[in-house]
PDB file of C-alpha atoms and ligand atoms in Angstrom:
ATOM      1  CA  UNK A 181     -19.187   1.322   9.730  1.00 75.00           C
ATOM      2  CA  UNK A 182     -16.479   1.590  12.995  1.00 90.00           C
ATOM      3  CA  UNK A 183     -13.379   0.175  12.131  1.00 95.00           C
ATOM      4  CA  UNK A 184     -10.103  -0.243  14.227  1.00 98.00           C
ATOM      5  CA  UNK A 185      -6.420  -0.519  13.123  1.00 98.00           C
ATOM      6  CA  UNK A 186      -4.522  -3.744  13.794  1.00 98.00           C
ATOM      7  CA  UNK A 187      -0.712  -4.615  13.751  1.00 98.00           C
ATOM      8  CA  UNK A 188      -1.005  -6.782  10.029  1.00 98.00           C
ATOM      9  CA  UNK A 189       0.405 -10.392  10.907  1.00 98.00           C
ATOM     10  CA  UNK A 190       1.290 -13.550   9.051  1.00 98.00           C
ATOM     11  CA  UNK A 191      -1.645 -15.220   8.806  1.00 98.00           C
ATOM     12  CA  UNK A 192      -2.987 -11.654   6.847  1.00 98.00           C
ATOM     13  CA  UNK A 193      -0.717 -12.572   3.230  1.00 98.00           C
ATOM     14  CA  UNK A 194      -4.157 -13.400   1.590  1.00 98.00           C
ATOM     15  CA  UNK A 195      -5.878 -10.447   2.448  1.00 98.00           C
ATOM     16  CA  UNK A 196      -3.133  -8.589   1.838  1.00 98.00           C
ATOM     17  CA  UNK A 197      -3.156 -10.257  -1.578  1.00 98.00           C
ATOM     18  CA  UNK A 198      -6.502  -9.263  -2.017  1.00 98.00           C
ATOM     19  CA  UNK A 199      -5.684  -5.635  -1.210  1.00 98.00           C
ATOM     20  CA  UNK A 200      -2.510  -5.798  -3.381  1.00 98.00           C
ATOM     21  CA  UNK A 201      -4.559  -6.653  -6.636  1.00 98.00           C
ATOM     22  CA  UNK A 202      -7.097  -3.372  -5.949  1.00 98.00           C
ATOM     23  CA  UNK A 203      -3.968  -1.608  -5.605  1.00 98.00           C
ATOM     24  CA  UNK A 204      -2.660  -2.692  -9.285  1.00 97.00           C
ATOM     25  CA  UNK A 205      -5.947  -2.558 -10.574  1.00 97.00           C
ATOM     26  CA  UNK A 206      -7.182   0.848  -8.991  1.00 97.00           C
ATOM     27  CA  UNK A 207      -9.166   1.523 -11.770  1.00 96.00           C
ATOM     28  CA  UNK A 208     -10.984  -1.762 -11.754  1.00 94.00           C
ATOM     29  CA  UNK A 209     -10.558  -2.507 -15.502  1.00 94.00           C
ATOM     30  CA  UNK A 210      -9.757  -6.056 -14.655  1.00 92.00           C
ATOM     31  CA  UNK A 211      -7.905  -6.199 -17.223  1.00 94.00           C
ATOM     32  CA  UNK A 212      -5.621  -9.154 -15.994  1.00 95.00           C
ATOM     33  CA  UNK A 213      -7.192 -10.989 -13.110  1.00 95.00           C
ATOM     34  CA  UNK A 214      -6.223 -11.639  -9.948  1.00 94.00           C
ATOM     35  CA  UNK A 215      -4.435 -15.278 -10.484  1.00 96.00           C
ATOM     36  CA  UNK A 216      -2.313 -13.632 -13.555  1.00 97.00           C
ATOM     37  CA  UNK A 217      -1.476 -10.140 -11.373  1.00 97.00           C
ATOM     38  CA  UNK A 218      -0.171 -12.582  -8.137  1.00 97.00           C
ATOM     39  CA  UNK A 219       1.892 -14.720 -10.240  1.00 97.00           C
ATOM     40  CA  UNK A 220       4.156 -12.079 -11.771  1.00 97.00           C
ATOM     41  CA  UNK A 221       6.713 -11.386 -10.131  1.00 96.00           C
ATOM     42  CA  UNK A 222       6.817  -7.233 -10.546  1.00 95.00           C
ATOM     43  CA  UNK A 223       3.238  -7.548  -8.516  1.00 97.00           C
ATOM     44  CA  UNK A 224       3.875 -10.203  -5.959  1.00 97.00           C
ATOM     45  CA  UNK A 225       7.051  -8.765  -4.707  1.00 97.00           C
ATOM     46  CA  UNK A 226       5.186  -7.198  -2.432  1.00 97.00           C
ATOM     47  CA  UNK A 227       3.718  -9.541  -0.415  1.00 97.00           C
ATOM     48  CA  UNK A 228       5.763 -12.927  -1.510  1.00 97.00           C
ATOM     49  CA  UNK A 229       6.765 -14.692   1.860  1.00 96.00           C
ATOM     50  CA  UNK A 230       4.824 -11.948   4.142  1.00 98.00           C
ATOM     51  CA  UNK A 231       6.013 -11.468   6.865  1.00 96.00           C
ATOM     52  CA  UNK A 232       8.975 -11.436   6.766  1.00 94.00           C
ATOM     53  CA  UNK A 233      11.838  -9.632   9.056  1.00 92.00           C
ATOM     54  CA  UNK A 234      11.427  -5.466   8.275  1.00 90.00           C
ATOM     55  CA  UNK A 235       7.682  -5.878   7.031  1.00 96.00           C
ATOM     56  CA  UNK A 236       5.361  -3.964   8.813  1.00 98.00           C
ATOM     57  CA  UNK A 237       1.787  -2.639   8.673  1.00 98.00           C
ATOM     58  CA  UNK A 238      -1.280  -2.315   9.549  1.00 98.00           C
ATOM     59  CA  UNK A 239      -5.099  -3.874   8.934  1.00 98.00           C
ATOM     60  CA  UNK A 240      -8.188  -2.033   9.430  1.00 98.00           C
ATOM     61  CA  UNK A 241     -11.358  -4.308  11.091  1.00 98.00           C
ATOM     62  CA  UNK A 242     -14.838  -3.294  11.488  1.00 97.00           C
ATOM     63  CA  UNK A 243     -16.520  -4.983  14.232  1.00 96.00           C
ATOM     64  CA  UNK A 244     -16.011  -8.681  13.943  1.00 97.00           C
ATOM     65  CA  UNK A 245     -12.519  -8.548  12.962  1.00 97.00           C
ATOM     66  CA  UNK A 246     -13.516  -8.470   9.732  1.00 98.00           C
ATOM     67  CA  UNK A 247     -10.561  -6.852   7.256  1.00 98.00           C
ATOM     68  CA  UNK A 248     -11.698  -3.748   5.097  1.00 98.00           C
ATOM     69  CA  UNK A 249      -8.216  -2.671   4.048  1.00 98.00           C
ATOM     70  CA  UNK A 250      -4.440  -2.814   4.833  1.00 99.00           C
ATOM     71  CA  UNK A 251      -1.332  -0.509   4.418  1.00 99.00           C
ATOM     72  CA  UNK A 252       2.126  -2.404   4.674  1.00 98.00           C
ATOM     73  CA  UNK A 253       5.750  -2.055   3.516  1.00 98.00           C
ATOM     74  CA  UNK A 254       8.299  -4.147   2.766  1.00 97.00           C
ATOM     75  CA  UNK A 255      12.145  -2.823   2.085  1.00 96.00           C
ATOM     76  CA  UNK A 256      12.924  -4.573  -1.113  1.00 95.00           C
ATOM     77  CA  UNK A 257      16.456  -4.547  -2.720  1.00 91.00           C
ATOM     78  CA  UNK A 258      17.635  -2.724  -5.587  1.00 91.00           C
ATOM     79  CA  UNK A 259      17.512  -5.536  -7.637  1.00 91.00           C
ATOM     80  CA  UNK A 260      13.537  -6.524  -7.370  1.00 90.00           C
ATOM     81  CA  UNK A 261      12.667  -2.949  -6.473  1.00 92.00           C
ATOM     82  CA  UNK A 262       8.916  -2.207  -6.418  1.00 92.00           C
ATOM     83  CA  UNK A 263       7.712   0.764  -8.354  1.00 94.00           C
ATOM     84  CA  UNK A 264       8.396   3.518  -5.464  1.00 95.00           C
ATOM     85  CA  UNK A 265      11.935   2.347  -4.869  1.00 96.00           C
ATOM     86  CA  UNK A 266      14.064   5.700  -3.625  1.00 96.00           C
ATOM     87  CA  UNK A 267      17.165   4.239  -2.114  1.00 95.00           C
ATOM     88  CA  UNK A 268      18.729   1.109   0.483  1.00 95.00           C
ATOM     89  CA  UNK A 269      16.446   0.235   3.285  1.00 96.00           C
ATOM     90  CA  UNK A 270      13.624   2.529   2.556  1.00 97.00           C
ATOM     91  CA  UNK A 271      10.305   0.534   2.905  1.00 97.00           C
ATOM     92  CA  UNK A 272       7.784   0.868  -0.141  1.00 97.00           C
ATOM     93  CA  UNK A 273       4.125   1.338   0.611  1.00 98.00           C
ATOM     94  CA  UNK A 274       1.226  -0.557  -0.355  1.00 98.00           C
ATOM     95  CA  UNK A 275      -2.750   0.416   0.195  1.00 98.00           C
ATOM     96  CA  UNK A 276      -5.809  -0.795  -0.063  1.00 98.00           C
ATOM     97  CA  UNK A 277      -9.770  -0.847   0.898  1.00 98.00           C
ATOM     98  CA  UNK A 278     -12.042  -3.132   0.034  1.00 98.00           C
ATOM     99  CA  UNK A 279     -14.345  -1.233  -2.888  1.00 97.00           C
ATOM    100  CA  UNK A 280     -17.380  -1.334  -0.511  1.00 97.00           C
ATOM    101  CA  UNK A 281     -15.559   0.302   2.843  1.00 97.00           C
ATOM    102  CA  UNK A 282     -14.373   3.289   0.610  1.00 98.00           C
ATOM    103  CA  UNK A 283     -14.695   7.196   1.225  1.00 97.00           C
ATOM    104  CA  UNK A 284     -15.357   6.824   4.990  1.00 97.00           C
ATOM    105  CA  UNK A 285     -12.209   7.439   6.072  1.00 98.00           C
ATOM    106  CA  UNK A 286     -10.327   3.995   6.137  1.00 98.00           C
ATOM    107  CA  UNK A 287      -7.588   5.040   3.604  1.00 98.00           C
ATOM    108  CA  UNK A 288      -6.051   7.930   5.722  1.00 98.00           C
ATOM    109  CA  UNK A 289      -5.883   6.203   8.804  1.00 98.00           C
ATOM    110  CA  UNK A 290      -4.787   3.036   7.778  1.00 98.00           C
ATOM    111  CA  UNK A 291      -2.165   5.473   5.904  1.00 98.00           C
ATOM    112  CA  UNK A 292      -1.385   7.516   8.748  1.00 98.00           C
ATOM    113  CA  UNK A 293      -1.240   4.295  11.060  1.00 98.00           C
ATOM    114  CA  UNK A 294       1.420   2.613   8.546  1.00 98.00           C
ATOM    115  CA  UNK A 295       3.692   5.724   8.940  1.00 98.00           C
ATOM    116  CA  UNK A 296       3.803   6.137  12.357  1.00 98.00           C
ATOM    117  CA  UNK A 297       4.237   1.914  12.840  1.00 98.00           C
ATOM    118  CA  UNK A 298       7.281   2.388  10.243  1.00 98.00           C
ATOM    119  CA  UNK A 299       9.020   5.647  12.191  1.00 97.00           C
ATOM    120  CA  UNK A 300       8.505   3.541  15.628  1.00 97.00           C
ATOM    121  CA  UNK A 301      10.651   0.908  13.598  1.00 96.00           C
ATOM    122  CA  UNK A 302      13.389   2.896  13.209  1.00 96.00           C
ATOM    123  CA  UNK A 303      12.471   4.074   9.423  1.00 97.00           C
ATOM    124  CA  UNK A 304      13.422   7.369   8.373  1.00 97.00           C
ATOM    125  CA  UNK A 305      11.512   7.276   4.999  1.00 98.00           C
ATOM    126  CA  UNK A 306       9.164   5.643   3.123  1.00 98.00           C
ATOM    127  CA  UNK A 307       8.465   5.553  -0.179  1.00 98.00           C
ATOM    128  CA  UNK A 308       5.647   4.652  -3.096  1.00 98.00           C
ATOM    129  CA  UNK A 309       4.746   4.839  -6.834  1.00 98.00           C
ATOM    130  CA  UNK A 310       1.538   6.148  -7.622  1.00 98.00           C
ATOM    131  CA  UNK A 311      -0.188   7.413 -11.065  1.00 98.00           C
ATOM    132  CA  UNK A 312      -1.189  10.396 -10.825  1.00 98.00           C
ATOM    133  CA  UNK A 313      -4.455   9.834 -12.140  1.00 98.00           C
ATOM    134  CA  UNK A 314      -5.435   8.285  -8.979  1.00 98.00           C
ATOM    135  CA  UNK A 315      -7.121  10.032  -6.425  1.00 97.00           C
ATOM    136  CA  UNK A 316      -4.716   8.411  -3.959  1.00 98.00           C
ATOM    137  CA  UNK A 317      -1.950  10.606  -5.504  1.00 98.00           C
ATOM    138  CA  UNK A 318      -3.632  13.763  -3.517  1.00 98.00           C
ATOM    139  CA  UNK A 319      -4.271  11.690  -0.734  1.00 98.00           C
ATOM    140  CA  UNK A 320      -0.668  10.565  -0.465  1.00 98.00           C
ATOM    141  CA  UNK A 321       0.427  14.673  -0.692  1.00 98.00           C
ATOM    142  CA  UNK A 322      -2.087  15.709   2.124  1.00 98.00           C
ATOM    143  CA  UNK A 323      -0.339  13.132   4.696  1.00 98.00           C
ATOM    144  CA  UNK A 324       2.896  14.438   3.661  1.00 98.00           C
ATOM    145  CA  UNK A 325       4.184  12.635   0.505  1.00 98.00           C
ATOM    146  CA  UNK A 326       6.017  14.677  -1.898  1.00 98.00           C
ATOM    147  CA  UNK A 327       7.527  13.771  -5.162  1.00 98.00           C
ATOM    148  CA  UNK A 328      11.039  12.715  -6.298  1.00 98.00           C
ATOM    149  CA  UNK A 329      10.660  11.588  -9.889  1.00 97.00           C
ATOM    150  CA  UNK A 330       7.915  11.835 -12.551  1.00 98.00           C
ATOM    151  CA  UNK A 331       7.079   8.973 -14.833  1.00 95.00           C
ATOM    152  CA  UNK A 332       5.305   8.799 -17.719  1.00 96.00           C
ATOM    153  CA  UNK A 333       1.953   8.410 -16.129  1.00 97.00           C
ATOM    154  CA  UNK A 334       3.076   7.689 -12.365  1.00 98.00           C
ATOM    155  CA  UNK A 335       5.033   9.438  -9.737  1.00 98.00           C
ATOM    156  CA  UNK A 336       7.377   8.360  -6.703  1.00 98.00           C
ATOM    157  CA  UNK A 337       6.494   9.876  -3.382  1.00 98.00           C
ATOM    158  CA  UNK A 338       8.311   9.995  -0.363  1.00 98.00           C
ATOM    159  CA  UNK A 339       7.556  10.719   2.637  1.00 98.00           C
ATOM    160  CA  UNK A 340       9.826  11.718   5.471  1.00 98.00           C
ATOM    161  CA  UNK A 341       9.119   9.944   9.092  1.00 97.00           C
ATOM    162  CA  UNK A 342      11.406  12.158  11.743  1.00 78.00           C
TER     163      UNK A 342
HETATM  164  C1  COA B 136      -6.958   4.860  -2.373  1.00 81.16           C
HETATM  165  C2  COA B 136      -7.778   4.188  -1.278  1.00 81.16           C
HETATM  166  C3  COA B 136      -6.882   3.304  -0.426  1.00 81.16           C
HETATM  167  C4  COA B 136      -8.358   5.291  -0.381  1.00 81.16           C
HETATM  168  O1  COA B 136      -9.064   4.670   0.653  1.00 81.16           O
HETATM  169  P1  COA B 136     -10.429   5.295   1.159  1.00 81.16           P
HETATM  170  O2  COA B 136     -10.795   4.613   2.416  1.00 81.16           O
HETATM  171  O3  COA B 136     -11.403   5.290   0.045  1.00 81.16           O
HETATM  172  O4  COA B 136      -9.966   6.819   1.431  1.00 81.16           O
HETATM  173  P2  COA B 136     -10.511   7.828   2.507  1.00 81.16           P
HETATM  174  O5  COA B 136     -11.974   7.626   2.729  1.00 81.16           O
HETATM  175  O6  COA B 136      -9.628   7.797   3.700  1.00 81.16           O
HETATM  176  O7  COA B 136     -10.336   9.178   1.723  1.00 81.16           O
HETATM  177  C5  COA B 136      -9.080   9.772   1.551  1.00 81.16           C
HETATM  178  C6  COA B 136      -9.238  11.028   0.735  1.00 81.16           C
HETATM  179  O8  COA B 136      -9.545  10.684  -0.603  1.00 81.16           O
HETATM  180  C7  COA B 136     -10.755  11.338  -1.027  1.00 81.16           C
HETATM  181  N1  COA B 136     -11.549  10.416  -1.780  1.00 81.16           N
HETATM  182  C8  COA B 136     -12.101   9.272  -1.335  1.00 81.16           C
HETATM  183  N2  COA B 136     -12.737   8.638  -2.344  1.00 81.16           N
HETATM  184  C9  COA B 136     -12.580   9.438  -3.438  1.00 81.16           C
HETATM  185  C10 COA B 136     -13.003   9.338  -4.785  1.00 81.16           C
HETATM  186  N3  COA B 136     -13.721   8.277  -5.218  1.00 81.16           N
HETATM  187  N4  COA B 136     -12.661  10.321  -5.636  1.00 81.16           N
HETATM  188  C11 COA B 136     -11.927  11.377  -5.222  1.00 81.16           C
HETATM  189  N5  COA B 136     -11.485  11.527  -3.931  1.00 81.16           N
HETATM  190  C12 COA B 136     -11.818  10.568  -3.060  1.00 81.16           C
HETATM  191  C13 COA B 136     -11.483  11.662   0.224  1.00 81.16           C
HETATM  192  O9  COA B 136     -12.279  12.791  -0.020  1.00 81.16           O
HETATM  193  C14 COA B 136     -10.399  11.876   1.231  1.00 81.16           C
HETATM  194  O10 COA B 136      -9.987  13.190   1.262  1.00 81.16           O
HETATM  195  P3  COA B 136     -10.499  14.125   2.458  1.00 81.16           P
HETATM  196  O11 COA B 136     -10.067  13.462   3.726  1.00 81.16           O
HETATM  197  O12 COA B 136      -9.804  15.402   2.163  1.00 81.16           O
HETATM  198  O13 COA B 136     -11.986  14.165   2.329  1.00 81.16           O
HETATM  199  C15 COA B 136      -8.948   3.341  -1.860  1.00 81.16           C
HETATM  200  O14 COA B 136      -9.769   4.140  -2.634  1.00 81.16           O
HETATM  201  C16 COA B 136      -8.489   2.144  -2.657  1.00 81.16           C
HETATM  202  O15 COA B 136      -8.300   1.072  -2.131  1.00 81.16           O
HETATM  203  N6  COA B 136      -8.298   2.342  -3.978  1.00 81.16           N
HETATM  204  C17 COA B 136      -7.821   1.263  -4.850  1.00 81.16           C
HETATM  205  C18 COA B 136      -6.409   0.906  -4.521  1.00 81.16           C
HETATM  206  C19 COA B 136      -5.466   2.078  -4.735  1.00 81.16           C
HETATM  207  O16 COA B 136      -5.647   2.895  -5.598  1.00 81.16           O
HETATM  208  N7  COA B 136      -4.422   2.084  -3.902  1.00 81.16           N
HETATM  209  C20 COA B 136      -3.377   3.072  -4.030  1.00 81.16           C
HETATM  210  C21 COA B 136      -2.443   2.651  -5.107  1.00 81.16           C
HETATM  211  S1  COA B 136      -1.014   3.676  -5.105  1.00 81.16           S
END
């Protein structure tokens, strides 16, 4: 299916939601659901009163505006960092498609768009936390991610924008 990218805008917070939960729950164990991974507070950081001043991203459509995916960041501070927190200012990264609109494609652009939307705003870096079982975590490398510190299971990627 076609899609385009859009600029994400207020109105997106519940898809975004949506997108943020498949991002927690990449493997789609569902083990908590999707009212118990919104209410805490280490998962809804990163969308909680969207959007606001320094957000950013982008939302991919297919034909009748209908959202398949999104990739925004948000620059949280150091206390309520996300996951892929590297340092002041630098935005962390959320993705996600919808299950059904995967492997065609939508991931990398909606990746590449997010980049290049966050180094026209001025952003020198941007950051992420990814496990490295996830397919993403090659994904992330071939647009130009590279590591800063190993977890146990995930990693923290950053990418650098100019
Ligand atoms: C990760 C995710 C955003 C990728 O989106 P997508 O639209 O499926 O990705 P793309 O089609 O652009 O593919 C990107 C690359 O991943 C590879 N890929 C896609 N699906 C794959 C799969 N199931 N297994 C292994 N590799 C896969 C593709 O081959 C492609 O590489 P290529 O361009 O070299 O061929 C999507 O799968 C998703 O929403 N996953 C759940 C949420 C998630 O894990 N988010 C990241 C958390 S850090």
């Amino acid at each position: 299916m076609a899609h385009r990218i859009r600029d994400a805008v207020q109105t997106d917070a519940p898809f975004l939601a949506d997108m943020l939960v498949e991002a927690f729950d990449w493997t789609g164990s569902r083990s908590r659901s999707r009212v118990e991974l919104l209410a805490d507070p280490v998962v809804n950081r990163y969308v909680r009163g969207w959007r606001r001043p320094g957000d950013g991203g982008v939302v991919a459509v297919d034909d009748h505006g209908a959202p398949l995916g999104a990739c925004w960041y948000r620059v949280l501070p150091k206390r309520g960092a996300g996951y892929g927190w590297v340092g002041p200012g630098v935005p962390e990264l959320t993705l996600g498609v919808r299950p059904i609109h995967r492997a065609r494609g939508v991931g990398r652009a909606l990746l590449a768009a997010a980049c290049d939307q966050a180094a026209s705003g001025g952003h020198q870096r941007i950051s992420l936390s990814v496990e490295r079982t996830n397919f993403a975590w090659r994904l992330y490398v071939s647009e130009g991610f590279v590591v800063l510190e190993s977890g146990t299971d995930s990693d923290t990627m950053a990418k650098t924008l100019r």
